[in-house]
Tab-separated table of C-alpha atoms in Angstrom:
chain	number	residue	atom	x	y	z
A	1155	MET	CA	90.087	197.670	-13.824
A	1156	ASN	CA	90.656	196.204	-10.247
A	1157	THR	CA	88.786	193.413	-8.422
A	1158	LYS	CA	86.492	195.795	-6.363
A	1159	ASP	CA	85.407	197.571	-9.475
A	1160	ILE	CA	84.649	194.433	-11.307
A	1161	PHE	CA	82.680	193.034	-8.372
A	1162	GLU	CA	80.654	196.323	-7.890
A	1163	GLN	CA	79.489	196.031	-11.705
A	1164	ILE	CA	78.508	192.511	-11.130
A	1165	ILE	CA	76.318	193.508	-8.348
A	1166	LYS	CA	75.021	196.725	-10.082
A	1167	GLN	CA	74.094	194.618	-13.412
A	1168	ALA	CA	71.725	192.373	-11.278
A	1169	THR	CA	68.150	192.769	-12.145
A	1170	LYS	CA	67.028	196.085	-10.768
A	1171	ASP	CA	64.871	198.943	-12.100
A	1172	ASP	CA	67.855	200.947	-12.940
A	1173	ALA	CA	70.204	198.091	-13.758
A	1174	PRO	CA	72.700	198.900	-16.688
A	1175	VAL	CA	72.258	197.054	-19.954
A	1176	PHE	CA	75.277	195.697	-21.672
A	1177	GLU	CA	75.591	196.259	-25.294
A	1178	LYS	CA	77.919	193.930	-26.458
A	1179	PRO	CA	76.755	190.236	-26.572
A	1180	PHE	CA	77.654	188.063	-23.193
A	1181	ASP	CA	79.782	191.131	-21.511
A	1182	SER	CA	78.370	190.282	-18.365
A	1183	ILE	CA	79.605	186.733	-18.587
A	1184	LYS	CA	83.189	187.882	-19.508
A	1185	LEU	CA	83.068	190.599	-16.655
A	1186	GLN	CA	82.424	187.539	-14.256
A	1187	LEU	CA	85.219	185.412	-15.755
A	1188	ARG	CA	87.451	188.398	-15.694
A	1189	PHE	CA	86.724	188.972	-11.921
A	1190	TYR	CA	88.033	185.455	-11.258
A	1191	MET	CA	91.152	186.093	-13.123
A	1192	GLU	CA	91.884	188.845	-10.401
A	1193	ASP	CA	93.779	187.828	-7.303
A	1194	ILE	CA	90.700	187.528	-5.231
A	1195	PRO	CA	90.885	186.405	-1.573
A	1196	ASN	CA	89.694	183.216	-0.550
A	1197	ASN	CA	88.011	184.184	2.646
A	1198	PRO	CA	86.033	185.560	4.330
A	1199	ARG	CA	83.185	184.998	1.803
A	1200	TYR	CA	81.082	187.975	2.521
A	1201	ILE	CA	83.663	190.314	1.013
A	1202	TYR	CA	84.181	188.581	-2.444
A	1203	ASP	CA	81.665	185.834	-3.221
A	1204	SER	CA	78.560	187.285	-4.781
A	1205	ASP	CA	75.773	185.396	-2.754
A	1206	ALA	CA	77.479	186.434	0.854
A	1207	VAL	CA	78.211	189.816	-0.563
A	1208	PHE	CA	74.621	190.470	-1.834
A	1209	PHE	CA	73.239	189.493	1.764
A	1210	TYR	CA	75.957	191.263	3.590
A	1211	ASN	CA	75.316	194.531	1.534
A	1212	CYS	CA	72.145	194.601	-0.056
A	1213	ASP	CA	69.612	192.493	2.159
A	1214	GLU	CA	67.591	195.030	4.237
A	1215	VAL	CA	67.233	192.823	7.268
A	1216	ILE	CA	70.624	191.396	7.540
A	1217	CYS	CA	72.258	194.906	7.187
A	1218	ARG	CA	70.674	196.072	10.147
A	1219	LEU	CA	72.187	193.118	12.464
A	1220	GLU	CA	75.036	193.584	14.680
A	1221	GLU	CA	78.060	192.753	12.767
A	1222	LYS	CA	78.785	189.364	13.811
A	1223	GLU	CA	75.501	188.218	13.148
A	1224	ARG	CA	75.388	190.175	9.861
A	1225	ARG	CA	78.572	187.901	8.740
A	1226	ASP	CA	77.059	184.988	9.876
A	1227	CYS	CA	73.705	185.232	7.971
A	1228	ALA	CA	75.542	186.457	4.782
A	1229	GLU	CA	77.669	183.313	5.085
A	1230	ARG	CA	74.518	181.082	4.503
A	1231	GLY	CA	73.840	182.993	1.277
A	1232	ASP	CA	74.076	180.724	-1.578
A	1233	ILE	CA	73.590	180.782	-5.493
A	1234	MET	CA	70.584	178.766	-6.850
A	1235	THR	CA	72.651	177.814	-9.872
A	1236	SER	CA	75.951	178.889	-10.762
A	1237	ILE	CA	77.728	179.737	-14.064
A	1238	TRP	CA	81.108	177.837	-13.445
A	1239	THR	CA	79.857	174.482	-13.425
A	1240	PRO	CA	77.314	174.322	-16.385
A	1241	LEU	CA	79.684	176.305	-18.441
A	1242	THR	CA	82.565	174.096	-18.056
A	1243	TYR	CA	80.577	170.775	-18.440
A	1244	TYR	CA	78.797	172.299	-21.678
A	1245	LEU	CA	82.152	173.392	-23.265
A	1246	GLY	CA	83.379	169.583	-22.117
A	1247	MET	CA	86.399	170.895	-20.063
A	1248	ASN	CA	85.495	168.741	-16.947
A	1249	ASP	CA	87.425	165.096	-16.994
A	1250	GLY	CA	86.066	163.470	-13.960
A	1251	LYS	CA	85.738	166.324	-11.922
A	1252	ILE	CA	85.129	170.294	-12.313
A	1253	ILE	CA	88.244	172.217	-13.444
A	1254	GLN	CA	89.678	174.817	-11.137
A	1255	LYS	CA	88.503	178.210	-11.320
A	1256	ASN	CA	91.933	180.090	-12.115
A	1257	ASN	CA	93.540	181.989	-14.704
A	1258	LYS	CA	94.531	179.313	-16.914
A	1259	SER	CA	91.168	177.797	-17.229
A	1260	ILE	CA	89.426	181.098	-17.763
A	1261	LYS	CA	91.797	181.916	-20.679
A	1262	GLU	CA	91.099	178.370	-22.027
A	1263	ILE	CA	87.230	179.364	-21.957
A	1264	LEU	CA	88.037	182.812	-23.531
A	1265	ASN	CA	90.059	181.226	-26.142
A	1266	TYR	CA	88.079	178.034	-26.461
A	1267	LYS	CA	88.846	176.102	-29.513
A	1268	ASP	CA	85.326	175.555	-30.596
A	1269	GLU	CA	84.240	179.474	-31.279
A	1270	LYS	CA	80.784	178.257	-32.210
A	1271	ARG	CA	80.266	176.029	-29.062
A	1272	ARG	CA	81.689	178.963	-26.645
A	1273	GLN	CA	79.250	181.466	-28.346
A	1274	GLU	CA	76.371	178.751	-27.676
A	1275	ALA	CA	77.572	178.326	-24.261
A	1276	PHE	CA	77.416	182.307	-23.561
A	1277	GLU	CA	74.080	182.396	-25.152
A	1278	LEU	CA	72.655	179.659	-23.016
A	1279	LEU	CA	74.028	181.250	-19.779
A	1280	ASN	CA	73.598	185.110	-20.659
A	1281	HIS	CA	70.325	185.551	-18.844
A	1282	LEU	CA	71.822	183.889	-15.855
A	1283	SER	CA	74.739	186.024	-15.974
A	1284	GLN	CA	72.937	189.334	-16.023
A	1285	ASN	CA	71.095	187.915	-12.821
A	1286	TYR	CA	73.611	186.075	-11.151
A	1287	ALA	CA	73.827	188.417	-8.201
A	1288	SER	CA	70.024	189.217	-8.149
A	1289	ARG	CA	67.950	187.825	-5.333
A	1290	GLY	CA	66.325	185.757	-8.014
A	1291	ASN	CA	69.463	183.582	-8.203
A	1292	LEU	CA	70.103	183.621	-4.369
A	1293	LEU	CA	69.173	181.465	-1.559
A	1294	LEU	CA	69.536	182.068	2.199
A	1295	LEU	CA	70.128	178.744	3.692
A	1296	PRO	CA	68.762	177.585	7.146
A	1297	ASN	CA	70.977	178.107	10.001
A	1298	THR	CA	71.153	174.601	11.067
A	1299	THR	CA	73.700	171.590	11.025
A	1300	ASN	CA	73.804	168.015	9.845
A	1301	THR	CA	73.818	164.855	11.984
A	1302	ALA	CA	77.663	165.577	12.682
A	1303	ASN	CA	76.761	168.858	13.936
A	1304	ARG	CA	78.193	170.706	11.023
A	1305	ARG	CA	76.803	173.839	9.136
A	1306	ASN	CA	77.620	172.351	5.754
A	1307	LEU	CA	74.556	172.774	3.933
A	1308	ASN	CA	76.301	174.970	1.293
A	1309	PRO	CA	78.733	172.513	0.024
A	1310	ASP	CA	76.399	169.416	0.610
A	1311	LYS	CA	74.033	171.226	-1.772
A	1312	PHE	CA	76.636	171.271	-4.441
A	1313	THR	CA	77.983	167.971	-3.612
A	1314	TYR	CA	74.728	166.115	-3.867
A	1315	CYS	CA	73.025	168.453	-6.595
A	1316	GLU	CA	75.525	170.460	-8.652
A	1317	ASP	CA	73.456	173.293	-7.370
A	1318	LYS	CA	70.543	172.211	-9.767
A	1319	ILE	CA	67.520	173.707	-8.148
A	1320	ASP	CA	65.051	170.775	-8.831
A	1321	GLN	CA	67.235	168.226	-7.609
A	1322	PHE	CA	68.187	170.253	-4.347
A	1323	LEU	CA	64.372	170.597	-3.600
A	1324	TYR	CA	63.948	166.816	-4.033
A	1325	PHE	CA	66.471	165.648	-1.682
A	1326	CYS	CA	65.096	168.669	0.796
A	1327	LEU	CA	61.805	166.426	0.612
A	1328	LYS	CA	63.242	163.051	0.317
A	1329	ASP	CA	63.039	160.981	3.496
A	1330	GLY	CA	66.480	159.768	4.143
A	1331	SER	CA	68.582	162.162	1.943
A	1332	PRO	CA	71.599	163.696	3.317
A	1333	ILE	CA	69.933	167.034	2.976
A	1334	ARG	CA	67.013	166.298	5.233
A	1335	PRO	CA	68.824	166.674	8.760
A	1336	TYR	CA	69.204	170.487	8.006
A	1337	PHE	CA	65.413	170.402	8.463
A	1338	ASN	CA	65.325	168.608	11.186
A	1339	ASN	CA	63.942	165.795	8.889
A	1340	ASN	CA	60.580	167.774	8.929
A	1341	ASP	CA	58.352	168.295	5.856
A	1342	TYR	CA	56.814	171.515	7.543
A	1343	ASN	CA	60.166	172.997	8.067
A	1344	VAL	CA	61.148	172.372	4.314
A	1345	LYS	CA	57.593	173.725	3.172
A	1346	GLN	CA	58.193	176.965	5.279
A	1347	TRP	CA	61.660	177.589	4.028
A	1348	ILE	CA	60.519	176.689	0.165
A	1349	LYS	CA	57.790	179.479	0.663
A	1350	SER	CA	59.849	182.038	2.362
A	1351	GLU	CA	62.166	181.859	-0.673
A	1352	LYS	CA	59.641	181.830	-3.039
A	1353	LEU	CA	60.143	178.620	-4.589
A	1354	GLU	CA	56.765	177.556	-4.834
A	1355	CYS	CA	56.510	178.068	-8.444
A	1356	MET	CA	58.596	174.812	-8.746
A	1357	PHE	CA	55.628	172.896	-7.784
A	1358	SER	CA	53.193	174.516	-10.122
A	1359	ALA	CA	52.501	172.261	-13.061
A	1360	ASP	CA	51.280	175.358	-15.022
A	1361	PHE	CA	54.355	177.381	-14.172
A	1362	PHE	CA	56.643	176.631	-16.931
A	1363	ASP	CA	54.104	176.606	-19.849
A	1364	LYS	CA	51.536	179.076	-18.676
A	1365	GLY	CA	53.443	181.105	-16.060
A	1366	THR	CA	50.670	180.724	-13.310
A	1367	VAL	CA	51.302	179.278	-9.794
A	1368	GLY	CA	48.128	179.616	-7.552
A	1369	GLU	CA	47.849	177.352	-4.830
A	1370	VAL	CA	50.338	174.519	-4.543
A	1371	ASP	CA	50.926	171.283	-2.890
A	1372	ILE	CA	54.594	171.083	-1.931
A	1373	SER	CA	55.801	167.375	-2.432
A	1374	ILE	CA	58.134	165.491	-4.238
A	1375	GLU	CA	55.121	164.166	-6.521
A	1376	ASN	CA	54.323	167.950	-7.715
A	1377	LEU	CA	58.257	169.207	-8.221
A	1378	GLN	CA	58.621	170.007	-11.729
A	1379	SER	CA	61.634	168.971	-13.434
A	1380	MET	CA	64.123	171.710	-14.962
A	1381	ILE	CA	64.570	169.625	-18.042
A	1382	ASN	CA	60.945	168.318	-18.250
A	1383	CYS	CA	61.485	164.913	-17.280
A	1384	GLN	CA	60.344	163.678	-14.037
A	1385	ASP	CA	61.831	160.323	-13.773
A	1386	ARG	CA	65.334	161.864	-14.027
A	1387	ILE	CA	64.929	164.721	-11.144
A	1388	GLU	CA	66.798	162.570	-8.534
A	1389	ASN	CA	69.913	161.479	-10.316
A	1390	TYR	CA	70.586	163.399	-13.600
A	1391	LYS	CA	74.226	165.189	-13.991
A	1392	TYR	CA	75.001	168.013	-15.940
A	1393	LYS	CA	77.694	165.886	-17.823
A	1394	GLU	CA	74.667	163.614	-19.224
A	1395	LEU	CA	72.396	166.618	-20.593
A	1396	ASP	CA	71.976	166.693	-24.474
A	1397	ASP	CA	71.680	170.141	-26.195
A	1398	LEU	CA	67.849	170.108	-25.736
A	1399	CYS	CA	68.090	169.407	-21.926
A	1400	TRP	CA	70.527	172.459	-21.784
A	1401	LYS	CA	68.002	174.483	-23.547
A	1402	THR	CA	65.100	173.425	-21.404
A	1403	TYR	CA	67.087	173.684	-18.325
A	1404	PHE	CA	68.017	177.547	-18.783
A	1405	GLU	CA	64.756	178.394	-20.177
A	1406	ARG	CA	63.181	177.099	-17.117
A	1407	LEU	CA	65.635	178.676	-14.665
A	1408	ASN	CA	65.220	181.993	-16.367
A	1409	LYS	CA	61.432	181.853	-15.495
A	1410	VAL	CA	62.155	180.860	-12.056
A	1411	ILE	CA	64.780	183.573	-11.573
A	1412	ASP	CA	62.383	186.240	-13.221
A	1413	TYR	CA	59.434	185.086	-10.885
A	1414	ARG	CA	61.485	185.333	-7.702
A	1415	ASN	CA	62.956	188.644	-8.497
A	1416	HIS	CA	59.230	189.956	-8.634
A	1417	ALA	CA	58.087	188.079	-5.729
A	1418	GLY	CA	59.538	190.406	-3.161
A	1419	ILE	CA	61.430	187.766	-0.941
A	1420	ILE	CA	61.224	188.669	2.578
A	1421	PRO	CA	62.570	185.448	4.302
A	1422	HIS	CA	61.840	184.898	7.837
A	1423	MET	CA	65.049	184.894	10.202
A	1424	PRO	CA	66.860	183.102	11.362
A	1425	TYR	CA	65.914	179.912	9.684
A	1426	THR	CA	66.154	177.617	12.582
A	1427	TRP	CA	63.600	174.983	13.419
A	1428	ASP	CA	61.900	174.291	16.663
A	1429	ASN	CA	60.824	170.847	15.567
């Protein structure tokens, strides 16, 4: 199976009414790991990275744009939560920094010395892996720059938040954070983007327990923790999580993904701000 075939399967398995269901446990995770073992290109992102590929090929609005703008929009696609980072942290493979996504590392995961721990990791990430390239796990980031006039929100989101969605939203709303300039340091812009991306569920106190959202007040005070600990939202790290926190994070993530997949996300374009 070549790279193109593998990636087409990853996209097809994402939550849709006619999505194929894998019969063997965790085959979706193994498929994605296999994809990264292939000789994939480093750029451009819109032909190989699931978030950019989705927006380039599957978003009905972006698909109708002229080629240059279409590629530009696709490059702003980003995952809500990755698989590689939590997987390698859960397996204790990162010593000071995240290990490289290469053949050696992937073989080490697939042949991990503690088979029970590896199975636990795959089970933890199974729902995410099956929905990895679905709209519920993808974000279309604003077409804006930071104070250095660079459009770096995608890498900055990972640098400051490890792609943890509660932490990212916290920094979007927190005055003085490195993420705020991308929204012109304006709460209204942040809230408009959150609503357009159907992330309002993250601000409902009843969502994770009762599944209800209703009217919400988007604010740092109402932001819900993915590990059920409000005091840790700003600064918790994957490497610090105990098994209960890992379980809570991914149970809650699954609910957010499912909510967004069924919310009919139609974001406004082109994500720039007048104020």
